[in-house]
PDB file of C-alpha atoms in Angstrom:
ATOM      1  CA  UNK X   1     167.092 249.567 270.086  1.00 53.00           C
ATOM      2  CA  UNK X   2     164.811 249.778 267.056  1.00 53.00           C
ATOM      3  CA  UNK X   3     167.177 247.595 265.028  1.00 56.00           C
ATOM      4  CA  UNK X   4     167.309 244.998 267.823  1.00 54.00           C
ATOM      5  CA  UNK X   5     163.506 244.765 267.999  1.00 46.00           C
ATOM      6  CA  UNK X   6     163.322 244.485 264.208  1.00 53.00           C
ATOM      7  CA  UNK X   7     165.797 241.625 264.205  1.00 54.00           C
ATOM      8  CA  UNK X   8     163.884 239.805 266.952  1.00 49.00           C
ATOM      9  CA  UNK X   9     160.674 240.127 264.961  1.00 51.00           C
ATOM     10  CA  UNK X  10     162.424 238.997 261.805  1.00 54.00           C
ATOM     11  CA  UNK X  11     163.786 235.959 263.629  1.00 55.00           C
ATOM     12  CA  UNK X  12     160.291 235.123 264.897  1.00 53.00           C
ATOM     13  CA  UNK X  13     158.914 235.271 261.361  1.00 52.00           C
ATOM     14  CA  UNK X  14     161.804 233.139 260.151  1.00 52.00           C
ATOM     15  CA  UNK X  15     161.121 230.485 262.783  1.00 50.00           C
ATOM     16  CA  UNK X  16     157.466 230.321 261.715  1.00 50.00           C
ATOM     17  CA  UNK X  17     158.385 230.032 258.059  1.00 49.00           C
ATOM     18  CA  UNK X  18     161.029 227.393 258.669  1.00 49.00           C
ATOM     19  CA  UNK X  19     158.474 225.262 260.508  1.00 46.00           C
ATOM     20  CA  UNK X  20     157.306 223.593 257.324  1.00 46.00           C
ATOM     21  CA  UNK X  21     157.261 226.850 255.323  1.00 47.00           C
ATOM     22  CA  UNK X  22     153.484 226.859 255.785  1.00 45.00           C
ATOM     23  CA  UNK X  23     152.855 227.230 259.510  1.00 45.00           C
ATOM     24  CA  UNK X  24     149.458 227.297 261.166  1.00 44.00           C
ATOM     25  CA  UNK X  25     148.997 228.058 264.833  1.00 42.00           C
ATOM     26  CA  UNK X  26     146.086 226.403 266.613  1.00 42.00           C
ATOM     27  CA  UNK X  27     146.079 227.881 270.113  1.00 39.00           C
ATOM     28  CA  UNK X  28     143.394 225.735 271.702  1.00 39.00           C
ATOM     29  CA  UNK X  29     143.442 222.845 269.271  1.00 41.00           C
ATOM     30  CA  UNK X  30     140.626 220.428 268.772  1.00 40.00           C
ATOM     31  CA  UNK X  31     138.005 220.066 266.075  1.00 43.00           C
ATOM     32  CA  UNK X  32     134.260 219.700 266.373  1.00 45.00           C
ATOM     33  CA  UNK X  33     132.319 217.985 263.634  1.00 61.00           C
ATOM     34  CA  UNK X  34     128.578 218.116 263.124  1.00 71.00           C
ATOM     35  CA  UNK X  35     126.608 216.308 260.435  1.00 80.00           C
ATOM     36  CA  UNK X  36     125.722 218.262 257.334  1.00 84.00           C
ATOM     37  CA  UNK X  37     122.134 219.459 257.411  1.00 87.00           C
ATOM     38  CA  UNK X  38     120.033 220.494 254.449  1.00 90.00           C
ATOM     39  CA  UNK X  39     118.519 223.954 254.269  1.00 91.00           C
ATOM     40  CA  UNK X  40     116.226 225.317 251.568  1.00 92.00           C
ATOM     41  CA  UNK X  41     117.183 228.655 250.041  1.00 92.00           C
ATOM     42  CA  UNK X  42     114.258 228.985 247.647  1.00 92.00           C
ATOM     43  CA  UNK X  43     111.515 226.962 245.954  1.00 93.00           C
ATOM     44  CA  UNK X  44     108.875 224.580 247.259  1.00 93.00           C
ATOM     45  CA  UNK X  45     108.931 221.664 244.857  1.00 94.00           C
ATOM     46  CA  UNK X  46     109.848 218.040 245.412  1.00 96.00           C
ATOM     47  CA  UNK X  47     112.880 218.088 243.135  1.00 97.00           C
ATOM     48  CA  UNK X  48     116.050 219.694 244.450  1.00 97.00           C
ATOM     49  CA  UNK X  49     118.974 221.644 243.029  1.00 98.00           C
ATOM     50  CA  UNK X  50     122.034 221.528 245.297  1.00 98.00           C
ATOM     51  CA  UNK X  51     124.117 224.691 245.597  1.00 97.00           C
ATOM     52  CA  UNK X  52     127.762 224.080 246.507  1.00 97.00           C
ATOM     53  CA  UNK X  53     129.956 227.072 247.323  1.00 94.00           C
ATOM     54  CA  UNK X  54     133.609 226.630 246.385  1.00 95.00           C
ATOM     55  CA  UNK X  55     135.635 229.570 247.620  1.00 91.00           C
ATOM     56  CA  UNK X  56     139.121 230.478 248.711  1.00 89.00           C
ATOM     57  CA  UNK X  57     142.509 229.173 247.693  1.00 90.00           C
ATOM     58  CA  UNK X  58     142.128 225.546 246.631  1.00 92.00           C
ATOM     59  CA  UNK X  59     144.289 223.336 248.832  1.00 89.00           C
ATOM     60  CA  UNK X  60     144.230 219.952 250.512  1.00 85.00           C
ATOM     61  CA  UNK X  61     145.198 221.058 253.995  1.00 81.00           C
ATOM     62  CA  UNK X  62     142.692 222.500 256.506  1.00 78.00           C
ATOM     63  CA  UNK X  63     143.035 225.936 258.039  1.00 68.00           C
ATOM     64  CA  UNK X  64     143.605 226.030 261.784  1.00 61.00           C
ATOM     65  CA  UNK X  65     141.797 228.588 263.901  1.00 54.00           C
ATOM     66  CA  UNK X  66     141.829 229.671 267.513  1.00 52.00           C
ATOM     67  CA  UNK X  67     139.006 227.329 268.457  1.00 53.00           C
ATOM     68  CA  UNK X  68     138.586 224.959 265.568  1.00 58.00           C
ATOM     69  CA  UNK X  69     140.038 223.578 262.375  1.00 66.00           C
ATOM     70  CA  UNK X  70     138.202 224.527 259.186  1.00 75.00           C
ATOM     71  CA  UNK X  71     138.005 221.801 256.507  1.00 82.00           C
ATOM     72  CA  UNK X  72     139.803 222.445 253.244  1.00 86.00           C
ATOM     73  CA  UNK X  73     137.816 223.460 250.134  1.00 90.00           C
ATOM     74  CA  UNK X  74     138.531 220.016 248.683  1.00 92.00           C
ATOM     75  CA  UNK X  75     137.077 218.256 251.725  1.00 91.00           C
ATOM     76  CA  UNK X  76     133.984 220.457 251.746  1.00 91.00           C
ATOM     77  CA  UNK X  77     133.325 219.791 248.056  1.00 94.00           C
ATOM     78  CA  UNK X  78     133.860 216.049 248.491  1.00 94.00           C
ATOM     79  CA  UNK X  79     131.558 215.641 251.486  1.00 93.00           C
ATOM     80  CA  UNK X  80     128.749 217.660 249.926  1.00 95.00           C
ATOM     81  CA  UNK X  81     128.820 215.789 246.611  1.00 96.00           C
ATOM     82  CA  UNK X  82     129.011 212.469 248.487  1.00 94.00           C
ATOM     83  CA  UNK X  83     125.886 213.370 250.473  1.00 94.00           C
ATOM     84  CA  UNK X  84     124.118 214.484 247.305  1.00 96.00           C
ATOM     85  CA  UNK X  85     124.699 211.089 245.698  1.00 96.00           C
ATOM     86  CA  UNK X  86     122.458 209.497 248.343  1.00 95.00           C
ATOM     87  CA  UNK X  87     119.497 211.786 247.632  1.00 95.00           C
ATOM     88  CA  UNK X  88     117.541 210.785 244.540  1.00 96.00           C
ATOM     89  CA  UNK X  89     115.535 214.020 244.665  1.00 97.00           C
ATOM     90  CA  UNK X  90     118.633 216.071 243.831  1.00 98.00           C
ATOM     91  CA  UNK X  91     118.456 216.499 240.077  1.00 98.00           C
ATOM     92  CA  UNK X  92     121.396 218.854 239.470  1.00 98.00           C
ATOM     93  CA  UNK X  93     124.212 220.718 241.194  1.00 98.00           C
ATOM     94  CA  UNK X  94     125.198 224.367 240.899  1.00 98.00           C
ATOM     95  CA  UNK X  95     128.784 225.098 241.951  1.00 98.00           C
ATOM     96  CA  UNK X  96     129.459 228.770 242.644  1.00 97.00           C
ATOM     97  CA  UNK X  97     133.194 229.381 242.334  1.00 97.00           C
ATOM     98  CA  UNK X  98     134.963 232.313 243.935  1.00 94.00           C
ATOM     99  CA  UNK X  99     138.628 231.335 243.877  1.00 93.00           C
ATOM    100  CA  UNK X 100     141.935 232.438 242.351  1.00 93.00           C
ATOM    101  CA  UNK X 101     142.898 228.754 242.090  1.00 92.00           C
ATOM    102  CA  UNK X 102     145.327 226.861 244.260  1.00 91.00           C
ATOM    103  CA  UNK X 103     147.676 223.924 244.232  1.00 91.00           C
ATOM    104  CA  UNK X 104     147.925 221.717 241.175  1.00 93.00           C
ATOM    105  CA  UNK X 105     146.762 218.680 243.164  1.00 93.00           C
ATOM    106  CA  UNK X 106     143.782 220.361 244.811  1.00 93.00           C
ATOM    107  CA  UNK X 107     142.591 221.883 241.530  1.00 95.00           C
ATOM    108  CA  UNK X 108     142.739 218.512 239.806  1.00 96.00           C
ATOM    109  CA  UNK X 109     140.907 216.744 242.650  1.00 96.00           C
ATOM    110  CA  UNK X 110     138.091 219.331 242.581  1.00 97.00           C
ATOM    111  CA  UNK X 111     137.755 218.778 238.829  1.00 97.00           C
ATOM    112  CA  UNK X 112     137.687 215.014 239.304  1.00 97.00           C
ATOM    113  CA  UNK X 113     135.118 215.131 242.135  1.00 97.00           C
ATOM    114  CA  UNK X 114     132.668 216.974 239.891  1.00 98.00           C
ATOM    115  CA  UNK X 115     133.411 214.699 236.942  1.00 97.00           C
ATOM    116  CA  UNK X 116     132.829 211.589 239.060  1.00 97.00           C
ATOM    117  CA  UNK X 117     129.616 212.965 240.530  1.00 98.00           C
ATOM    118  CA  UNK X 118     128.227 213.501 237.024  1.00 98.00           C
ATOM    119  CA  UNK X 119     129.371 210.059 235.919  1.00 97.00           C
ATOM    120  CA  UNK X 120     127.903 208.223 238.913  1.00 97.00           C
ATOM    121  CA  UNK X 121     124.572 210.059 239.119  1.00 97.00           C
ATOM    122  CA  UNK X 122     123.870 211.227 235.593  1.00 97.00           C
ATOM    123  CA  UNK X 123     122.999 214.638 237.054  1.00 98.00           C
ATOM    124  CA  UNK X 124     124.179 217.803 235.293  1.00 98.00           C
ATOM    125  CA  UNK X 125     126.460 220.334 236.973  1.00 98.00           C
ATOM    126  CA  UNK X 126     126.410 224.075 236.301  1.00 98.00           C
ATOM    127  CA  UNK X 127     129.371 226.247 237.301  1.00 98.00           C
ATOM    128  CA  UNK X 128     128.724 229.907 238.138  1.00 98.00           C
ATOM    129  CA  UNK X 129     131.867 232.033 238.192  1.00 98.00           C
ATOM    130  CA  UNK X 130     131.672 234.777 240.802  1.00 95.00           C
ATOM    131  CA  UNK X 131     134.138 237.637 241.511  1.00 93.00           C
ATOM    132  CA  UNK X 132     137.258 235.642 240.629  1.00 94.00           C
ATOM    133  CA  UNK X 133     137.342 232.167 239.126  1.00 95.00           C
ATOM    134  CA  UNK X 134     140.855 232.017 237.781  1.00 94.00           C
ATOM    135  CA  UNK X 135     143.390 229.290 237.058  1.00 94.00           C
ATOM    136  CA  UNK X 136     142.497 226.323 239.320  1.00 95.00           C
ATOM    137  CA  UNK X 137     139.086 227.918 239.850  1.00 96.00           C
ATOM    138  CA  UNK X 138     138.466 227.670 236.119  1.00 97.00           C
ATOM    139  CA  UNK X 139     140.116 224.216 236.018  1.00 97.00           C
ATOM    140  CA  UNK X 140     137.376 223.059 238.415  1.00 98.00           C
ATOM    141  CA  UNK X 141     134.638 224.715 236.360  1.00 98.00           C
ATOM    142  CA  UNK X 142     135.802 222.867 233.248  1.00 98.00           C
ATOM    143  CA  UNK X 143     134.173 219.710 234.637  1.00 98.00           C
ATOM    144  CA  UNK X 144     130.717 221.320 234.494  1.00 98.00           C
ATOM    145  CA  UNK X 145     128.148 220.870 231.739  1.00 98.00           C
ATOM    146  CA  UNK X 146     127.579 224.610 231.518  1.00 98.00           C
ATOM    147  CA  UNK X 147     129.652 227.583 232.689  1.00 98.00           C
ATOM    148  CA  UNK X 148     128.007 230.904 233.488  1.00 98.00           C
ATOM    149  CA  UNK X 149     130.180 233.890 234.363  1.00 98.00           C
ATOM    150  CA  UNK X 150     129.048 236.846 236.440  1.00 96.00           C
ATOM    151  CA  UNK X 151     129.390 239.902 234.134  1.00 96.00           C
ATOM    152  CA  UNK X 152     132.138 241.298 236.395  1.00 95.00           C
ATOM    153  CA  UNK X 153     134.055 238.018 236.809  1.00 95.00           C
ATOM    154  CA  UNK X 154     137.828 237.860 236.443  1.00 94.00           C
ATOM    155  CA  UNK X 155     138.741 234.458 235.039  1.00 96.00           C
ATOM    156  CA  UNK X 156     141.302 232.850 232.751  1.00 95.00           C
ATOM    157  CA  UNK X 157     144.874 232.710 234.114  1.00 92.00           C
ATOM    158  CA  UNK X 158     144.991 229.267 232.563  1.00 95.00           C
ATOM    159  CA  UNK X 159     148.488 228.159 233.382  1.00 93.00           C
ATOM    160  CA  UNK X 160     150.853 226.721 235.955  1.00 91.00           C
ATOM    161  CA  UNK X 161     153.354 228.429 238.212  1.00 86.00           C
ATOM    162  CA  UNK X 162     156.002 227.392 240.720  1.00 81.00           C
ATOM    163  CA  UNK X 163     156.039 229.545 243.845  1.00 75.00           C
ATOM    164  CA  UNK X 164     158.437 229.463 246.753  1.00 70.00           C
ATOM    165  CA  UNK X 165     159.347 231.967 249.446  1.00 70.00           C
ATOM    166  CA  UNK X 166     162.892 233.335 249.083  1.00 67.00           C
ATOM    167  CA  UNK X 167     164.320 233.847 252.558  1.00 66.00           C
ATOM    168  CA  UNK X 168     167.960 234.226 251.555  1.00 65.00           C
ATOM    169  CA  UNK X 169     167.903 238.014 252.013  1.00 68.00           C
ATOM    170  CA  UNK X 170     166.225 237.692 255.401  1.00 65.00           C
ATOM    171  CA  UNK X 171     168.804 235.118 256.497  1.00 61.00           C
ATOM    172  CA  UNK X 172     171.625 237.484 255.574  1.00 62.00           C
ATOM    173  CA  UNK X 173     169.955 240.357 257.404  1.00 73.00           C
ATOM    174  CA  UNK X 174     169.474 238.465 260.670  1.00 67.00           C
ATOM    175  CA  UNK X 175     172.864 236.799 260.248  1.00 69.00           C
ATOM    176  CA  UNK X 176     171.499 233.263 260.302  1.00 70.00           C
ATOM    177  CA  UNK X 177     172.742 230.464 258.105  1.00 66.00           C
ATOM    178  CA  UNK X 178     171.297 227.079 257.141  1.00 67.00           C
ATOM    179  CA  UNK X 179     173.555 224.051 256.911  1.00 68.00           C
ATOM    180  CA  UNK X 180     172.353 221.377 254.495  1.00 69.00           C
ATOM    181  CA  UNK X 181     173.657 217.824 254.121  1.00 76.00           C
ATOM    182  CA  UNK X 182     172.057 216.053 251.177  1.00 72.00           C
ATOM    183  CA  UNK X 183     172.123 212.747 249.353  1.00 81.00           C
ATOM    184  CA  UNK X 184     172.294 214.298 245.890  1.00 78.00           C
ATOM    185  CA  UNK X 185     173.031 217.689 244.395  1.00 79.00           C
ATOM    186  CA  UNK X 186     169.357 218.271 243.551  1.00 76.00           C
ATOM    187  CA  UNK X 187     167.847 217.020 246.811  1.00 78.00           C
ATOM    188  CA  UNK X 188     167.190 220.551 248.089  1.00 74.00           C
ATOM    189  CA  UNK X 189     165.985 222.079 244.810  1.00 75.00           C
ATOM    190  CA  UNK X 190     163.359 224.676 245.572  1.00 67.00           C
ATOM    191  CA  UNK X 191     164.834 225.426 248.976  1.00 69.00           C
ATOM    192  CA  UNK X 192     163.762 228.854 250.293  1.00 68.00           C
ATOM    193  CA  UNK X 193     167.190 229.313 251.852  1.00 72.00           C
ATOM    194  CA  UNK X 194     169.168 229.878 248.656  1.00 72.00           C
ATOM    195  CA  UNK X 195     168.750 230.931 245.056  1.00 76.00           C
ATOM    196  CA  UNK X 196     167.967 228.250 242.460  1.00 80.00           C
ATOM    197  CA  UNK X 197     170.646 227.113 240.036  1.00 83.00           C
ATOM    198  CA  UNK X 198     170.182 227.200 236.259  1.00 90.00           C
ATOM    199  CA  UNK X 199     169.784 223.406 236.245  1.00 90.00           C
ATOM    200  CA  UNK X 200     167.077 223.585 238.910  1.00 82.00           C
ATOM    201  CA  UNK X 201     165.207 226.324 237.077  1.00 86.00           C
ATOM    202  CA  UNK X 202     165.252 224.203 233.921  1.00 90.00           C
ATOM    203  CA  UNK X 203     163.883 221.194 235.811  1.00 90.00           C
ATOM    204  CA  UNK X 204     161.120 223.260 237.384  1.00 84.00           C
ATOM    205  CA  UNK X 205     160.247 224.695 233.985  1.00 89.00           C
ATOM    206  CA  UNK X 206     159.812 221.195 232.572  1.00 92.00           C
ATOM    207  CA  UNK X 207     157.597 220.209 235.513  1.00 89.00           C
ATOM    208  CA  UNK X 208     155.483 223.297 234.891  1.00 89.00           C
ATOM    209  CA  UNK X 209     155.144 222.462 231.192  1.00 91.00           C
ATOM    210  CA  UNK X 210     154.119 218.873 231.981  1.00 93.00           C
ATOM    211  CA  UNK X 211     151.450 219.914 234.485  1.00 91.00           C
ATOM    212  CA  UNK X 212     150.239 222.709 232.237  1.00 92.00           C
ATOM    213  CA  UNK X 213     149.829 220.345 229.284  1.00 94.00           C
ATOM    214  CA  UNK X 214     147.171 218.470 231.273  1.00 95.00           C
ATOM    215  CA  UNK X 215     145.431 221.726 232.197  1.00 96.00           C
ATOM    216  CA  UNK X 216     145.321 222.884 228.568  1.00 96.00           C
ATOM    217  CA  UNK X 217     144.133 219.476 227.366  1.00 96.00           C
ATOM    218  CA  UNK X 218     141.257 219.508 229.866  1.00 96.00           C
ATOM    219  CA  UNK X 219     140.209 222.989 228.718  1.00 97.00           C
ATOM    220  CA  UNK X 220     140.544 222.061 225.034  1.00 97.00           C
ATOM    221  CA  UNK X 221     138.507 218.879 225.428  1.00 96.00           C
ATOM    222  CA  UNK X 222     135.808 220.178 227.762  1.00 96.00           C
ATOM    223  CA  UNK X 223     135.211 223.320 225.731  1.00 96.00           C
ATOM    224  CA  UNK X 224     135.700 221.661 222.321  1.00 96.00           C
ATOM    225  CA  UNK X 225     138.277 224.223 221.188  1.00 96.00           C
ATOM    226  CA  UNK X 226     140.853 223.972 218.419  1.00 94.00           C
ATOM    227  CA  UNK X 227     144.489 224.992 218.675  1.00 90.00           C
ATOM    228  CA  UNK X 228     143.904 228.424 217.164  1.00 93.00           C
ATOM    229  CA  UNK X 229     141.209 229.202 219.735  1.00 94.00           C
ATOM    230  CA  UNK X 230     143.569 228.189 222.551  1.00 95.00           C
ATOM    231  CA  UNK X 231     146.035 230.912 221.566  1.00 93.00           C
ATOM    232  CA  UNK X 232     143.640 233.546 222.925  1.00 92.00           C
ATOM    233  CA  UNK X 233     144.523 232.568 226.510  1.00 94.00           C
ATOM    234  CA  UNK X 234     147.243 229.888 226.641  1.00 93.00           C
ATOM    235  CA  UNK X 235     149.818 232.480 227.720  1.00 92.00           C
ATOM    236  CA  UNK X 236     148.201 232.573 231.178  1.00 91.00           C
ATOM    237  CA  UNK X 237     146.526 235.985 230.917  1.00 93.00           C
ATOM    238  CA  UNK X 238     143.511 236.864 233.039  1.00 94.00           C
ATOM    239  CA  UNK X 239     140.271 237.633 231.203  1.00 95.00           C
ATOM    240  CA  UNK X 240     137.097 239.560 231.784  1.00 96.00           C
ATOM    241  CA  UNK X 241     133.837 237.637 231.601  1.00 97.00           C
ATOM    242  CA  UNK X 242     133.115 238.968 228.113  1.00 97.00           C
ATOM    243  CA  UNK X 243     136.605 238.103 226.893  1.00 97.00           C
ATOM    244  CA  UNK X 244     136.210 234.583 228.309  1.00 97.00           C
ATOM    245  CA  UNK X 245     132.894 234.157 226.505  1.00 97.00           C
ATOM    246  CA  UNK X 246     134.390 235.416 223.250  1.00 96.00           C
ATOM    247  CA  UNK X 247     137.220 232.892 223.691  1.00 96.00           C
ATOM    248  CA  UNK X 248     134.770 230.021 224.229  1.00 97.00           C
ATOM    249  CA  UNK X 249     135.600 229.493 227.896  1.00 97.00           C
ATOM    250  CA  UNK X 250     132.106 230.288 229.206  1.00 98.00           C
ATOM    251  CA  UNK X 251     128.661 229.691 227.758  1.00 98.00           C
ATOM    252  CA  UNK X 252     126.881 232.832 228.922  1.00 98.00           C
ATOM    253  CA  UNK X 253     126.990 235.804 231.252  1.00 98.00           C
ATOM    254  CA  UNK X 254     124.591 235.834 234.159  1.00 97.00           C
ATOM    255  CA  UNK X 255     124.032 235.569 237.868  1.00 97.00           C
ATOM    256  CA  UNK X 256     123.525 232.861 240.445  1.00 96.00           C
ATOM    257  CA  UNK X 257     119.801 232.593 239.749  1.00 96.00           C
ATOM    258  CA  UNK X 258     120.601 232.038 236.070  1.00 97.00           C
ATOM    259  CA  UNK X 259     122.645 229.071 237.257  1.00 97.00           C
ATOM    260  CA  UNK X 260     119.598 227.698 239.104  1.00 97.00           C
ATOM    261  CA  UNK X 261     117.482 228.109 235.959  1.00 97.00           C
ATOM    262  CA  UNK X 262     120.114 226.396 233.816  1.00 97.00           C
ATOM    263  CA  UNK X 263     120.302 223.487 236.276  1.00 98.00           C
ATOM    264  CA  UNK X 264     116.513 223.056 236.180  1.00 97.00           C
ATOM    265  CA  UNK X 265     116.510 223.173 232.402  1.00 97.00           C
ATOM    266  CA  UNK X 266     119.414 220.733 231.912  1.00 97.00           C
ATOM    267  CA  UNK X 267     118.054 218.233 234.433  1.00 97.00           C
ATOM    268  CA  UNK X 268     114.364 218.470 233.547  1.00 96.00           C
ATOM    269  CA  UNK X 269     113.582 219.295 237.168  1.00 96.00           C
ATOM    270  CA  UNK X 270     110.261 220.913 237.961  1.00 95.00           C
ATOM    271  CA  UNK X 271     110.033 224.667 237.609  1.00 92.00           C
ATOM    272  CA  UNK X 272     109.706 225.226 241.344  1.00 94.00           C
ATOM    273  CA  UNK X 273     112.480 222.781 242.277  1.00 96.00           C
ATOM    274  CA  UNK X 274     113.998 223.711 245.631  1.00 96.00           C
ATOM    275  CA  UNK X 275     117.510 225.139 245.826  1.00 96.00           C
ATOM    276  CA  UNK X 276     119.180 223.614 248.853  1.00 95.00           C
ATOM    277  CA  UNK X 277     122.538 223.888 250.615  1.00 94.00           C
ATOM    278  CA  UNK X 278     124.322 221.630 253.077  1.00 92.00           C
ATOM    279  CA  UNK X 279     125.801 223.219 256.169  1.00 85.00           C
ATOM    280  CA  UNK X 280     126.586 222.475 259.789  1.00 73.00           C
ATOM    281  CA  UNK X 281     124.794 225.374 261.438  1.00 65.00           C
ATOM    282  CA  UNK X 282     121.637 226.998 260.187  1.00 52.00           C
ATOM    283  CA  UNK X 283     121.624 230.623 259.147  1.00 55.00           C
ATOM    284  CA  UNK X 284     118.059 231.968 259.218  1.00 54.00           C
ATOM    285  CA  UNK X 285     116.953 233.331 255.836  1.00 54.00           C
ATOM    286  CA  UNK X 286     120.134 232.068 254.190  1.00 58.00           C
ATOM    287  CA  UNK X 287     120.859 232.906 250.546  1.00 59.00           C
ATOM    288  CA  UNK X 288     123.172 231.581 247.877  1.00 61.00           C
ATOM    289  CA  UNK X 289     125.457 234.575 248.367  1.00 60.00           C
ATOM    290  CA  UNK X 290     126.227 233.809 252.024  1.00 60.00           C
ATOM    291  CA  UNK X 291     129.993 233.376 252.306  1.00 55.00           C
ATOM    292  CA  UNK X 292     130.300 233.433 256.098  1.00 54.00           C
ATOM    293  CA  UNK X 293     132.339 230.648 257.686  1.00 45.00           C
ATOM    294  CA  UNK X 294     130.191 228.196 259.595  1.00 47.00           C
ATOM    295  CA  UNK X 295     131.835 227.694 262.956  1.00 43.00           C
ATOM    296  CA  UNK X 296     131.144 224.621 265.099  1.00 42.00           C
ATOM    297  CA  UNK X 297     131.450 226.891 268.152  1.00 41.00           C
ATOM    298  CA  UNK X 298     128.048 228.240 269.293  1.00 41.00           C
ATOM    299  CA  UNK X 299     127.769 231.995 269.565  1.00 39.00           C
ATOM    300  CA  UNK X 300     129.955 233.070 266.679  1.00 39.00           C
ATOM    301  CA  UNK X 301     132.782 232.201 264.342  1.00 38.00           C
ATOM    302  CA  UNK X 302     136.235 231.524 265.707  1.00 37.00           C
ATOM    303  CA  UNK X 303     138.975 233.661 264.267  1.00 38.00           C
ATOM    304  CA  UNK X 304     141.275 231.737 261.958  1.00 39.00           C
ATOM    305  CA  UNK X 305     144.985 232.306 262.352  1.00 41.00           C
ATOM    306  CA  UNK X 306     146.852 230.970 259.378  1.00 47.00           C
ATOM    307  CA  UNK X 307     150.378 232.384 259.200  1.00 45.00           C
ATOM    308  CA  UNK X 308     150.679 231.452 255.525  1.00 50.00           C
ATOM    309  CA  UNK X 309     147.662 233.582 254.655  1.00 47.00           C
ATOM    310  CA  UNK X 310     148.468 236.325 257.157  1.00 44.00           C
ATOM    311  CA  UNK X 311     151.953 236.873 255.741  1.00 44.00           C
ATOM    312  CA  UNK X 312     150.944 236.271 252.138  1.00 48.00           C
ATOM    313  CA  UNK X 313     153.698 233.654 251.823  1.00 50.00           C
ATOM    314  CA  UNK X 314     152.636 230.520 249.923  1.00 56.00           C
ATOM    315  CA  UNK X 315     153.964 227.081 250.668  1.00 66.00           C
ATOM    316  CA  UNK X 316     156.512 226.111 248.039  1.00 60.00           C
ATOM    317  CA  UNK X 317     154.975 224.095 245.239  1.00 69.00           C
ATOM    318  CA  UNK X 318     153.293 223.968 241.844  1.00 74.00           C
ATOM    319  CA  UNK X 319     150.081 225.957 241.535  1.00 76.00           C
ATOM    320  CA  UNK X 320     147.232 226.603 239.148  1.00 76.00           C
ATOM    321  CA  UNK X 321     146.859 230.026 240.733  1.00 74.00           C
ATOM    322  CA  UNK X 322     146.494 233.679 239.796  1.00 73.00           C
ATOM    323  CA  UNK X 323     149.112 235.278 242.102  1.00 71.00           C
ATOM    324  CA  UNK X 324     147.449 238.674 241.754  1.00 67.00           C
ATOM    325  CA  UNK X 325     144.704 237.512 244.112  1.00 65.00           C
ATOM    326  CA  UNK X 326     146.789 235.395 246.475  1.00 53.00           C
ATOM    327  CA  UNK X 327     146.619 236.228 250.168  1.00 53.00           C
ATOM    328  CA  UNK X 328     143.033 237.509 250.051  1.00 48.00           C
ATOM    329  CA  UNK X 329     141.241 234.184 249.657  1.00 49.00           C
ATOM    330  CA  UNK X 330     141.316 232.113 252.841  1.00 54.00           C
TER     331      UNK X 330
END
């Protein structure tokens, strides 16, 4: 009886994973959108410093919940920077980053959004690295004019990885097979239903090297490092905040308020410039450390149900991601 129940559960998990290998269940469906509203965190001046919180696994796709669909980190960053461009009183942006990274595409878009904002407005951007700002999280920070790391930050993991779920053992256990008809012998490379061939592993390795070359070039250029300096971290290791500063990856150690001060100093904003955030529902007495999800449903946040995150199984693909933190960063 126990074995039968186990097989039924295993089959249910398999069905969810097969459904795109990154399933999300939205029981009630629907999405409610409210305009972004500005809220002051501190300060009383005319000039403004915008705080943008970038957290969670960086990805393009939204997360579906029981009652709503939460925008992706990329969308949230884009809409906030777009709104900031229309406000001439915003003199600088502070981006607090608490992320282990994410997909190659999402990491690169976040980097480009910050770069474009600086280019189009002339405003400086300060990145403040929080608990974890690794891989794609650091990739994003590389677009900033100054990088400040919390003294307890874990960062680095500068590299690229290919991840895919391997379901071949599960298929054998539940006695299920997958029949594949393909146009070419490499059409199903990366399939979770079988082991990769040597040729496929070689092709994936070359893709990883190509994507990683761009990552390393961005770090080298933005931080003005030579080849010898790059050897301190180009093997993909994670670093403490102090190690990252010694390697030239961050400018100083500090806290969120040090990021505000740096933004005021770089932009020439008045000393009492207001620190503001954009959000869809007001939290009384909000602070820069508020990481609660802002739900469009009055009366409380809707519980998100993302099978990918719940099972800790990533969608197959190329990532700038520290796997050691994956599954804990919705």
